[in-house]
Coordinates of C-alpha atoms in Angstrom, one line a residue:
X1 CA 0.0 0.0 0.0
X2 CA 1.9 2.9 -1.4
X3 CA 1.2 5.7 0.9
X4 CA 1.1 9.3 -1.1
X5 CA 0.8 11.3 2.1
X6 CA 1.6 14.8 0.6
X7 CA -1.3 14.9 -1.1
X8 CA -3.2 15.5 2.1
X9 CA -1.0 18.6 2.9
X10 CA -1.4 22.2 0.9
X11 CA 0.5 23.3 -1.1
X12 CA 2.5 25.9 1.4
X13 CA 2.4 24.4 4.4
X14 CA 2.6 20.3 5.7
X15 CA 0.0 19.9 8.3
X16 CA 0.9 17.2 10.0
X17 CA 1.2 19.4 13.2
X18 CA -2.6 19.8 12.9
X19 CA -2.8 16.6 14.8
X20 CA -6.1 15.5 12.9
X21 CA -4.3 14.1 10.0
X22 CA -1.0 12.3 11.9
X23 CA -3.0 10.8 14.7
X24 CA -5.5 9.5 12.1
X25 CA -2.9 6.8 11.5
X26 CA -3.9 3.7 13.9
X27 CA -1.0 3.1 16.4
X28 CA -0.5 -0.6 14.6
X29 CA 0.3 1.1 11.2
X30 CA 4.2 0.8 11.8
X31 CA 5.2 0.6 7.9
X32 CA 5.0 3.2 6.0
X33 CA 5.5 1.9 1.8
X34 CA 6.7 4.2 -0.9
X35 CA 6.8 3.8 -4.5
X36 CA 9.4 5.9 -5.8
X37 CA 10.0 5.8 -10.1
X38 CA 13.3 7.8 -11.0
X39 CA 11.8 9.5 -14.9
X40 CA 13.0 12.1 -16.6
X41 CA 10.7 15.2 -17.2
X42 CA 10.7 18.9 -18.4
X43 CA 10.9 21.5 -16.5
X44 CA 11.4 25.3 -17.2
X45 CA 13.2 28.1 -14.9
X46 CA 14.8 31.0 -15.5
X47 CA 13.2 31.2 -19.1
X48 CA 15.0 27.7 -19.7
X49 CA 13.9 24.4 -20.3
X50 CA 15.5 21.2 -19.7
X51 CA 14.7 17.4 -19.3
X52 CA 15.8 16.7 -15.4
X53 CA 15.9 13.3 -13.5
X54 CA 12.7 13.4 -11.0
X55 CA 11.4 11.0 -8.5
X56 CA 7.6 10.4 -9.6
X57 CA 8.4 13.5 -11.8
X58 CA 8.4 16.0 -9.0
X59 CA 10.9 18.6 -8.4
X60 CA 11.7 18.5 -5.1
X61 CA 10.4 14.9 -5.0
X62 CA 8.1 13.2 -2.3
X63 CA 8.2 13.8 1.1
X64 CA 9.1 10.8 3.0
X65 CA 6.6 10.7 6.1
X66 CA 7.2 8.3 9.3
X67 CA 7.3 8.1 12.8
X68 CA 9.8 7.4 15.2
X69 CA 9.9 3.0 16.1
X70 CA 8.9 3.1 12.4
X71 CA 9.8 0.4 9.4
X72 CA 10.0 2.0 6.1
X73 CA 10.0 0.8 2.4
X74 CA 10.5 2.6 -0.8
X75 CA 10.3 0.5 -4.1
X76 CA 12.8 2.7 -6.2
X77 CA 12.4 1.8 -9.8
X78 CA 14.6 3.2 -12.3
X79 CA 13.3 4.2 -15.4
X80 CA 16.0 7.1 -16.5
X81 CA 19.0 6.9 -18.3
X82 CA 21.1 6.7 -15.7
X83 CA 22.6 4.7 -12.8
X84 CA 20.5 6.0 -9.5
X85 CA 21.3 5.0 -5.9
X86 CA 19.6 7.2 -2.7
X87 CA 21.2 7.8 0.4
X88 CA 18.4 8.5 3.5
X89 CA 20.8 11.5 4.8
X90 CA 21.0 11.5 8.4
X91 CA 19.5 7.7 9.2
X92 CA 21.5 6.0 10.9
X93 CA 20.5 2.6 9.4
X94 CA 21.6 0.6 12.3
X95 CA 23.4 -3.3 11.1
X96 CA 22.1 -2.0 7.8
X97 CA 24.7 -0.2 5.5
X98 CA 22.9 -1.7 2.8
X99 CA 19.9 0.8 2.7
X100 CA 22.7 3.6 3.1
X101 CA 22.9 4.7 -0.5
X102 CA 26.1 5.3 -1.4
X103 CA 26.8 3.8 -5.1
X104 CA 30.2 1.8 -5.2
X105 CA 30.1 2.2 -1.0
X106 CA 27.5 0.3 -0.2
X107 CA 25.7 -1.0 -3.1
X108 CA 26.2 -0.9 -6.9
X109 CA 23.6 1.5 -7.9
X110 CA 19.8 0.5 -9.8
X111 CA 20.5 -0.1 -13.2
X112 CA 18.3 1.2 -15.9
X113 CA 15.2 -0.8 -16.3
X114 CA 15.3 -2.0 -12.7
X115 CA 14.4 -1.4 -9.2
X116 CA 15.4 -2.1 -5.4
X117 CA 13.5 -1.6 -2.0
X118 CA 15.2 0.4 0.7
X119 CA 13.7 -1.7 3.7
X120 CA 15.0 0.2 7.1
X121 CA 13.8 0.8 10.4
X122 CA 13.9 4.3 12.0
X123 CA 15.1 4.3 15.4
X124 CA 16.0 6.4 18.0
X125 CA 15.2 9.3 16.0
X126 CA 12.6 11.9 15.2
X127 CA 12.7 15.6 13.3
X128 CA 14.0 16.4 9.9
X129 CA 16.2 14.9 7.6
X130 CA 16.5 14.5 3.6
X131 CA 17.3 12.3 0.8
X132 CA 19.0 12.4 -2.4
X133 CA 20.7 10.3 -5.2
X134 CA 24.2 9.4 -4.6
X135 CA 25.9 9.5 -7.2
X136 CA 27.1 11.5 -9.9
X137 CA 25.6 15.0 -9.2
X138 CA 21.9 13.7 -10.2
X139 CA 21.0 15.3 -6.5
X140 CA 20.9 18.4 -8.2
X141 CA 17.2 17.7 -8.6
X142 CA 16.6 14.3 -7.4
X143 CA 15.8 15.2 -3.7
X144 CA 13.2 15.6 -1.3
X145 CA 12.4 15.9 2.7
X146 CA 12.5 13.0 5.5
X147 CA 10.0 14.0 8.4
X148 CA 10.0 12.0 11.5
X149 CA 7.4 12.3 13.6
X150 CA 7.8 11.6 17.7
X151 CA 6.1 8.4 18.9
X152 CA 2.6 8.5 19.6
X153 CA 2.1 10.9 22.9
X154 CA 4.9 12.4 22.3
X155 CA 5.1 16.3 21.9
X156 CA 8.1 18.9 20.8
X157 CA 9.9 19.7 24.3
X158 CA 8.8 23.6 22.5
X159 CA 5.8 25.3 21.9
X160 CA 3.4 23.4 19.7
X161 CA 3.6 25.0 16.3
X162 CA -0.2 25.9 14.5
X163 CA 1.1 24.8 11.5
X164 CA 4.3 23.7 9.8
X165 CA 6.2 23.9 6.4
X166 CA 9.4 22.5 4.5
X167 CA 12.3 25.1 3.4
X168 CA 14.3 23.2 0.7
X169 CA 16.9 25.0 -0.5
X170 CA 18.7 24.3 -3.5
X171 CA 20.7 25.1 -6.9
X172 CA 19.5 25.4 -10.6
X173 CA 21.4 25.1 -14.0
X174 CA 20.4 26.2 -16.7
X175 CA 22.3 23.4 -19.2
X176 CA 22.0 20.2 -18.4
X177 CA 24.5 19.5 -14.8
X178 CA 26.0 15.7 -16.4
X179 CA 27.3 17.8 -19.3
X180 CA 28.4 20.4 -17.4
X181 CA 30.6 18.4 -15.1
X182 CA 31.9 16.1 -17.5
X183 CA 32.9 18.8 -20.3
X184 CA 34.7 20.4 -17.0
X185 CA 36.7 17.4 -16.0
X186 CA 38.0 16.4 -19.5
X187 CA 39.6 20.2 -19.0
X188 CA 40.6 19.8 -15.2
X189 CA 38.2 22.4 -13.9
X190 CA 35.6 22.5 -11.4
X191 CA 32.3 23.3 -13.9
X192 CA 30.7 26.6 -14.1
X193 CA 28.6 27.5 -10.7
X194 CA 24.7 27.5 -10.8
X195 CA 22.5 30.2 -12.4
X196 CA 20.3 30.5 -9.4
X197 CA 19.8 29.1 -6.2
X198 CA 15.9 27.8 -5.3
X199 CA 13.5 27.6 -2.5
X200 CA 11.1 24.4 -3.1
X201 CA 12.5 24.5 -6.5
X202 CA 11.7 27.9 -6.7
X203 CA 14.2 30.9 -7.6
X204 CA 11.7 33.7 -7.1
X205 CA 10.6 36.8 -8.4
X206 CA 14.2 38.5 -8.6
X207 CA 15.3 36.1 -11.4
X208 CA 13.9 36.2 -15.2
X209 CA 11.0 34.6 -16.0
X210 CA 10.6 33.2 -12.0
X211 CA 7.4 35.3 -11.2
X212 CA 5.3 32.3 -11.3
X213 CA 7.8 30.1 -9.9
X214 CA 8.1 31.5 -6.2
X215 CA 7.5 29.5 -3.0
X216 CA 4.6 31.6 -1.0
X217 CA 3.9 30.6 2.7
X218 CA 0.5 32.0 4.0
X219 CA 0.9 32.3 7.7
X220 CA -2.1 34.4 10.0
X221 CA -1.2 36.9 12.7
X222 CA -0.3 35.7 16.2
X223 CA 0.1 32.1 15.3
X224 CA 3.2 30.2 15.3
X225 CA 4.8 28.1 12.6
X226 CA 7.5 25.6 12.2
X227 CA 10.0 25.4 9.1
X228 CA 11.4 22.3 8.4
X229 CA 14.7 23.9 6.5
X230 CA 17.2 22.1 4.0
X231 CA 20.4 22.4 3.0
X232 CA 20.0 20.6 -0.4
X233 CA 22.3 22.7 -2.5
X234 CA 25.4 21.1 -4.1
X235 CA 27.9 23.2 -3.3
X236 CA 27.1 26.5 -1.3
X237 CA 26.6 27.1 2.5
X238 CA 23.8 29.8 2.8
X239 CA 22.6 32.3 4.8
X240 CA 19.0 32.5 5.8
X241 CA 16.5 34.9 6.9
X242 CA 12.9 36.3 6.9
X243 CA 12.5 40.1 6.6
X244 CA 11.1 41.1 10.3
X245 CA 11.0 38.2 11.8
X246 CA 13.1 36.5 14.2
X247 CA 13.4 32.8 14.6
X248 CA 13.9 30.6 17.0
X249 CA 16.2 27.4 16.6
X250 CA 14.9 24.1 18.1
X251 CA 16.7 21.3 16.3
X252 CA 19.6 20.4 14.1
X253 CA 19.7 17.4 12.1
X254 CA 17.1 15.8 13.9
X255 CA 18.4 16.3 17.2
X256 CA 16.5 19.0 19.6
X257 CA 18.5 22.3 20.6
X258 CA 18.1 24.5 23.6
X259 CA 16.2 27.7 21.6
X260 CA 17.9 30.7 20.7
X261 CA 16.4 33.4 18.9
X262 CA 18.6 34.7 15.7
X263 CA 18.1 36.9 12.7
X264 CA 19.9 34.6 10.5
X265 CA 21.0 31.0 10.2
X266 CA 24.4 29.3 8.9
X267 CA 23.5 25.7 7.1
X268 CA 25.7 23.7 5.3
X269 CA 25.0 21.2 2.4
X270 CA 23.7 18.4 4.3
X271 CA 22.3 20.0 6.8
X272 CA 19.1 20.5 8.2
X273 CA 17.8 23.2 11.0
X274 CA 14.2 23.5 12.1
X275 CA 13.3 26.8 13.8
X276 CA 10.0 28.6 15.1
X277 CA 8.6 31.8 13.6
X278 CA 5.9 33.7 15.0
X279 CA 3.9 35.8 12.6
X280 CA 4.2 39.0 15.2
X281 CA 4.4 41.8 12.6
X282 CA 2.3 44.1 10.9
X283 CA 0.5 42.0 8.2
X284 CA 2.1 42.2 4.9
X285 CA 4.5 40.4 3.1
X286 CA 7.6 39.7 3.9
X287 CA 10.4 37.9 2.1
X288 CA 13.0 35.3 3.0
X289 CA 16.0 35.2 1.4
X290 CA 19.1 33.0 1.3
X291 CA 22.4 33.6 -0.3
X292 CA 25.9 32.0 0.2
X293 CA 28.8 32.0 2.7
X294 CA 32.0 32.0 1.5
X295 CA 34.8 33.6 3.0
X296 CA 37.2 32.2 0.9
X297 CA 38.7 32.7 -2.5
X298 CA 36.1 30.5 -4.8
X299 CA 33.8 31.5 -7.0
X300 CA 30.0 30.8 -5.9
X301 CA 26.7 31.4 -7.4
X302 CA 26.1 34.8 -4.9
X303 CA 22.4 35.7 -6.2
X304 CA 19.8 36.0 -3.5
X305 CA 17.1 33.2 -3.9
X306 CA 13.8 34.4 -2.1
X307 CA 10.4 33.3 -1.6
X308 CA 7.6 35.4 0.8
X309 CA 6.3 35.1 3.7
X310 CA 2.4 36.4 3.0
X311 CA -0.3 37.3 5.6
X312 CA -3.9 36.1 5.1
X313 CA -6.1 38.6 3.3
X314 CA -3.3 41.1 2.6
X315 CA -3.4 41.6 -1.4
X316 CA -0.6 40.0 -4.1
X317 CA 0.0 43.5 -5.4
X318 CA 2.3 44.6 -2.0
X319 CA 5.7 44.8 -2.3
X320 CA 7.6 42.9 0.2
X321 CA 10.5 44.4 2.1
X322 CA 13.4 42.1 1.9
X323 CA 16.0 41.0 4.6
X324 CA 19.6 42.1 5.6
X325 CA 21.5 39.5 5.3
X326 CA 24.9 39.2 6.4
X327 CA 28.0 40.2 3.5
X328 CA 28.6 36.8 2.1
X329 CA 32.3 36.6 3.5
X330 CA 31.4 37.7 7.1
X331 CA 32.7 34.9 9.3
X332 CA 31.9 36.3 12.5
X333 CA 28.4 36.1 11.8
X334 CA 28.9 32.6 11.3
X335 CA 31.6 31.7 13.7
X336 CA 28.9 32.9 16.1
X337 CA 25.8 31.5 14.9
X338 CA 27.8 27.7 14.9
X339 CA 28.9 29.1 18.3
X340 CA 25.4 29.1 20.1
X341 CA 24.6 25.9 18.8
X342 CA 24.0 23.2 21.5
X343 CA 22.1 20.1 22.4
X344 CA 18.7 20.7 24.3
X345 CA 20.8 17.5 27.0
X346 CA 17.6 16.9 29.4
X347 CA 16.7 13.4 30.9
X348 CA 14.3 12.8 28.1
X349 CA 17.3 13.9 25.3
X350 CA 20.4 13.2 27.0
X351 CA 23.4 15.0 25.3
X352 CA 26.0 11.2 25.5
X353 CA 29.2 12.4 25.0
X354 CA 32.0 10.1 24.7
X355 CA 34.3 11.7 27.7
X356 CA 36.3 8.4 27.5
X357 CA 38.0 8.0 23.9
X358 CA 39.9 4.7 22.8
X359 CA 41.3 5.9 19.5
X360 CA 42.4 9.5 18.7
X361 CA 42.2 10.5 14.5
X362 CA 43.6 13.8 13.0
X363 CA 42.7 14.1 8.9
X364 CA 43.9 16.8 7.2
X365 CA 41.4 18.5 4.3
X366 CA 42.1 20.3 1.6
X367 CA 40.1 20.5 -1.9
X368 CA 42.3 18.5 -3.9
X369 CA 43.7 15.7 -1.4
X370 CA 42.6 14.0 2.2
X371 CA 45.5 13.0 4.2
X372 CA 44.9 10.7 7.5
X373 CA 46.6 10.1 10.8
X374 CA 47.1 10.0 14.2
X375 CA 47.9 12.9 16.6
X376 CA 49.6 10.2 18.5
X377 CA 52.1 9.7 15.2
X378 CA 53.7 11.9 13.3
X379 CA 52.3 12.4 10.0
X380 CA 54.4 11.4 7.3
X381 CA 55.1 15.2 5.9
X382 CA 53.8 17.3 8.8
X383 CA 53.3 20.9 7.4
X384 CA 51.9 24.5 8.5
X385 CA 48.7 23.4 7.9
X386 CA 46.9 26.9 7.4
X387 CA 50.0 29.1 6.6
X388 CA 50.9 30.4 3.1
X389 CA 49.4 28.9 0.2
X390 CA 51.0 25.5 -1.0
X391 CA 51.2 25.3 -4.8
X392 CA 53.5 23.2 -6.0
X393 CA 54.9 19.8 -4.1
X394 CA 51.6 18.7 -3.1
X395 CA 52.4 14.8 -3.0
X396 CA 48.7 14.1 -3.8
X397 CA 47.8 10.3 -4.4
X398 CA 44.7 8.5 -6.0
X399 CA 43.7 5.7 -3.9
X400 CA 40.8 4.4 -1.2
X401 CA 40.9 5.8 2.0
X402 CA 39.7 3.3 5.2
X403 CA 39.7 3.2 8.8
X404 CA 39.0 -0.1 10.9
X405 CA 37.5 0.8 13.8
X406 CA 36.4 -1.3 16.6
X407 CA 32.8 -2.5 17.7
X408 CA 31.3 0.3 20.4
X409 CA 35.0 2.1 20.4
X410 CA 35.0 5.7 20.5
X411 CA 36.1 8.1 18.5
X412 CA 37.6 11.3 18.7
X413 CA 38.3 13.1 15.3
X414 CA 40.0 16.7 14.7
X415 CA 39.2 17.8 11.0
X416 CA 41.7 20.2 10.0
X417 CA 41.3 22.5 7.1
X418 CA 44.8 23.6 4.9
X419 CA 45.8 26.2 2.7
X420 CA 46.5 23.5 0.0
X421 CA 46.1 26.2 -2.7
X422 CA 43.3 28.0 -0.7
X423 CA 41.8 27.5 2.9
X424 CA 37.8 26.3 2.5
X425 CA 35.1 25.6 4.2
X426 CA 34.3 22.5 4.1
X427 CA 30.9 20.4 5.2
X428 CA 31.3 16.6 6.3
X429 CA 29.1 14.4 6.6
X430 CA 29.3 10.8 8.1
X431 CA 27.0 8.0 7.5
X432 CA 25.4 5.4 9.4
X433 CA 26.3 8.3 12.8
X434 CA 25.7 10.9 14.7
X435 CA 28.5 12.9 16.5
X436 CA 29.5 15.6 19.1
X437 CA 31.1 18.7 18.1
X438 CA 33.0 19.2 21.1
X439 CA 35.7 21.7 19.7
X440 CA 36.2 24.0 16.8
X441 CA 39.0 26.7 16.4
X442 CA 40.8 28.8 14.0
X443 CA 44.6 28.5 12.7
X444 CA 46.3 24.7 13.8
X445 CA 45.0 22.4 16.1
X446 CA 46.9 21.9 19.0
X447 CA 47.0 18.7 20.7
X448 CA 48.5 20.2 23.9
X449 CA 46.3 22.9 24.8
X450 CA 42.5 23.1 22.7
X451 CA 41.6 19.7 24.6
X452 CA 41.1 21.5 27.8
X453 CA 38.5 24.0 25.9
X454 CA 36.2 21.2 24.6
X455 CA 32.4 21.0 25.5
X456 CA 31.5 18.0 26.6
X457 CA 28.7 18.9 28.3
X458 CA 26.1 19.9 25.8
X459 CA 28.0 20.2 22.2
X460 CA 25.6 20.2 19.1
X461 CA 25.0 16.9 17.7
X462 CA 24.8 16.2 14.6
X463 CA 25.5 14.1 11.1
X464 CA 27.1 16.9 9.2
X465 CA 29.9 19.6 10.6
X466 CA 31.3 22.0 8.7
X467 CA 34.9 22.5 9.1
X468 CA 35.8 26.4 9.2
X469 CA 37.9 28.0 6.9
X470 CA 41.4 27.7 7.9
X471 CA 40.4 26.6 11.1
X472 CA 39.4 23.0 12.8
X473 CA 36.6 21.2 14.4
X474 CA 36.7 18.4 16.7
X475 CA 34.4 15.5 16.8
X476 CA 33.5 12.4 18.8
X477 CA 31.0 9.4 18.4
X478 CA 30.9 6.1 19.7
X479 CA 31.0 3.6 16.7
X480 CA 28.5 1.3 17.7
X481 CA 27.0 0.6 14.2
X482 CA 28.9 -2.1 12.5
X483 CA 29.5 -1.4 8.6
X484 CA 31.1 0.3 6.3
X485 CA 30.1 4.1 6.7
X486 CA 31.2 6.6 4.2
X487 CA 32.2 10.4 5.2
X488 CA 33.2 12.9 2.8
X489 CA 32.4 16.4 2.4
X490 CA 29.4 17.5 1.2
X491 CA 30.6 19.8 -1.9
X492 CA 29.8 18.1 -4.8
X493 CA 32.4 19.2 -6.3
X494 CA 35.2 18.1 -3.6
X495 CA 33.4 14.5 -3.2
X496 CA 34.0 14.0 -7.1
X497 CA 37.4 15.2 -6.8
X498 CA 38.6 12.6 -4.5
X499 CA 37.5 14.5 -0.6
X500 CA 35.9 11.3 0.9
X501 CA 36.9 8.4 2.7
X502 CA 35.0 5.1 4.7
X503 CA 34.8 3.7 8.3
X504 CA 35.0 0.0 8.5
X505 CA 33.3 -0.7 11.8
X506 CA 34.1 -4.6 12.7
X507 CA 30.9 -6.4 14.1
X508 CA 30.8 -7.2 18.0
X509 CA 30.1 -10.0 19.7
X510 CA 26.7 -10.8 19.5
X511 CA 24.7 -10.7 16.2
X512 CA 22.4 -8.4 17.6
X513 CA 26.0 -6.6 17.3
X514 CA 26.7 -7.3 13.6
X515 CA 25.5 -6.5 10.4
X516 CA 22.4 -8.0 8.9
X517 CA 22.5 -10.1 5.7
X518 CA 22.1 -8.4 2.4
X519 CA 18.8 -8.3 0.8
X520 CA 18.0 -10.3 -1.9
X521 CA 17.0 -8.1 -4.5
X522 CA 20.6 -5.9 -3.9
X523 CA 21.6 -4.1 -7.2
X524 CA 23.9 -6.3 -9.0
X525 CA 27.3 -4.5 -10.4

């Protein structure tokens, strides 16, 4: 029984917070079935048209609906040219890498002409994730939202929300993204950056021919809303805001936050933030806006994507007054923002910190290479890792990067960002895990003294972290999921060019400790 639940939900907002439609699912109903058929379609923005790879030819596709304790299937069947594989972005897919997505990680990906059911359980989680193809750069519009709702009886630890809505932002091309990206690696360059950036697939009223193709959110005055927001973009870390409003942040990556109130939010690709609005202002309309950070020397697509924030009854003809939003190279604003980030760590949502670690890690990043080690060895050419720009000499190797790790060890992992022709931001993301950001700092690492600065009381927890621009971040997680887990950074662009490496995590003792057989019907290579 293929359940199509967006249909029940307008077109602005998901109601699924108006209880009426959730709670009319009986408390037995534990598996949730999708049917999802990768096809190509047509689509037109920015005065261009284009055949693009769709799930169920929607752009975003379907919203994956479940609740926490859930079991959930999705039938994908591949009718597009291409190889397709999806990766459930943020599940951790406990003893069961193989509905992780990854092609060539995990699985070999669907074939043409052929399908395979992603049969996982959701556990131990609840909020908002995503998922998207994994492989090549078909994400670029095969992607859509994961909401998990709490178990039955369960509310937010915040304010209930009157209703609730999903912000997914993303990038358009004009020419076809395959094209694009192969034409740029027979030439050794990254290809050109997007033409616009999109809210729900939308680009909005400042970009040619995008009038009718702008996200609207009706909202009425004095109510409260939740937006379920989406880093979906390939390459960019954005800025985002609502003209007049404030927001209140209540949950990263599916993991609860104490609240803070902020005029703008940081989110990397990968990640997800959900945060409260009230609609406290005069009645009119209002825009949000998102536009990139990047306080480093590579080019971006910088144009403003918006879509508005409408009060009932006021008319379509009033102009909406647009957000500040910060410079796009202002790190303070988002050394800051990552800075108040930190888990909500009360007896119901304990914040478990490894404060014992059994293996310490130290990987160097840099766009074209990875390098790994341990802080307790010397690395084999130890350099000033964030110092002048290194050009020439780089020593970079092809090859596949793994790390055994022991059953239920923990981890402790210092990412740290080089000047390997530039210093960049970069976003990772692990599979099969979430971690603690216990530390994060600018310049080197250093083993001897940052230690003694690292929260490990109520860090942020989450699946990706972005790694500041000539700067490091520290991370631990206990590695109680046996499997194969990939991390990488979440730039397209640095993925394809070789920023990505795997955990191996052995089984234990116990099958309940190891990893499940593989399904029958996995994707042949």
């Amino acid at each position: 029984m293929a359940m199509q639940l967006d249909s029940c939900f307008g077109s602005f907002f998901l109601c699924i917070f108006c209880f009426a439609c959730m709670l009319s699912f009986p408390a037995e109903a534990a598996v949730r079935k999708y049917q999802f058929d990768i096809r190509v379609k047509n689509v037109s923005r920015l005065c261009h048209a284009k055949p693009i790879i769709t799930v169920n030819g929607r752009f975003p596709g379907p919203t994956i609906f479940a609740r926490e304790g859930d079991r959930v299937l999705v039938n994908v069947k591949n009718y597009a040219q291409y190889n397709i594989s999806i990766h459930w972005h943020g599940l951790k897919q406990f003893r069961n890498g193989w509905a992780d997505g990854p092609a060539y990680i995990t699985q070999c990906p669907i074939k043409t002409g052929h399908s395979y059911t992603y049969d996982f359980n959701v556990t131990g989680q609840r909020g908002t994730l995503w998922w998207h193809a994994h492989i090549l750069w078909l994400r670029a519009t095969v992607y859509g939202a994961i909401v998990i709702m709490p178990k039955e009886g369960a509310m937010f630890p915040f304010p209930q929300p009157h209703r609730e809505t999903k912000i997914i932002l993303g990038e358009w091309w004009n020419s076809d993204v395959e094209t694009l990206v192969n034409r740029a690696n027979k030439l050794g360059l990254p290809p050109p950056t997007s033409d616009a950036h999109t809210i729900n697939g939308k680009p909005g009223p400042l970009f040619p021919c995008s009038s009718k193709h702008t996200f609207s959110m009706e909202v009425e005055a004095g109510k409260t809303y939740l937006l379920r927001i989406i880093n979906a973009a390939l390459n960019d870390e954005l800025f985002f805001s609502i003209a007049g409003h404030n927001m209140t942040v209540v949950e990263i990556d599916a993991v609860y936050t104490k609240p803070f109130t902020t005029r703008v939010i940081l989110i990397a690709p990968g990640q997800t933030t959900n945060v409260l609005i009230k609609a406290d202002q005069p009645p009119s309309r209002y825009f949000m806006a998102a536009r990139p950070f990047m306080d480093a020397p590579v080019p971006v697509d910088n144009k403003t994507v918006t879509g508005i924030l409408h009060y009932k009854g006021i008319p379509n003809t009033v102009l909406p007054s647009m957000p500040k939003l910060p410079a796009p190279n202002n790190t303070n604003v988002a050394l800051s923002y990552n800075k108040r980030l930190k888990s909500l760590n009360t007896p119901q949502f304990p914040a478990n910190v490894p404060l014992k670690v059994d293996r310490h890690l130290f990987y160097t990043v840099g766009s074209l290479f990875q390098h790994q080690g341990s802080i307790q060895n010397r690395l084999p050419v130890p350099f000033n890792y964030t110092g002048a720009p290194l050009t020439a000499n780089l020593g970079t190797s092809l090859g596949t990067r793994l790390s055994k790790v022991a059953f239920n060890s923990t981890i402790e992992l210092v990412l740290q960002d080089t000047n390997l022709l530039t210093v960049e931001s970069h976003p990772f993301h692990l599979h099969g895990f979430n971690f603690f950001i216990v530390g994060s700092g600018m310049g080197n690492f250093d083993p001897s003294k940052d230690p003694a600065k690292f929260n490990l009381v109520d860090p942020p927890e989450r699946n990706t972290v972005g790694v500041p621009t000539g700067g490091w971040t520290a991370i631990r997680f206990r590695a109680d999921n046996p499997g194969v887990w990939f991390m990488h950074c979440h730039l397209e662009l640095h993925t394809m060019w070789g920023l990505k490496m795997a955990f191996v995590v052995e089984n234990g003792k116990s099958p309940e400790e190891s990893i499940i057989p593989p399904p029958k019907d996995l994707p042949p290579c």
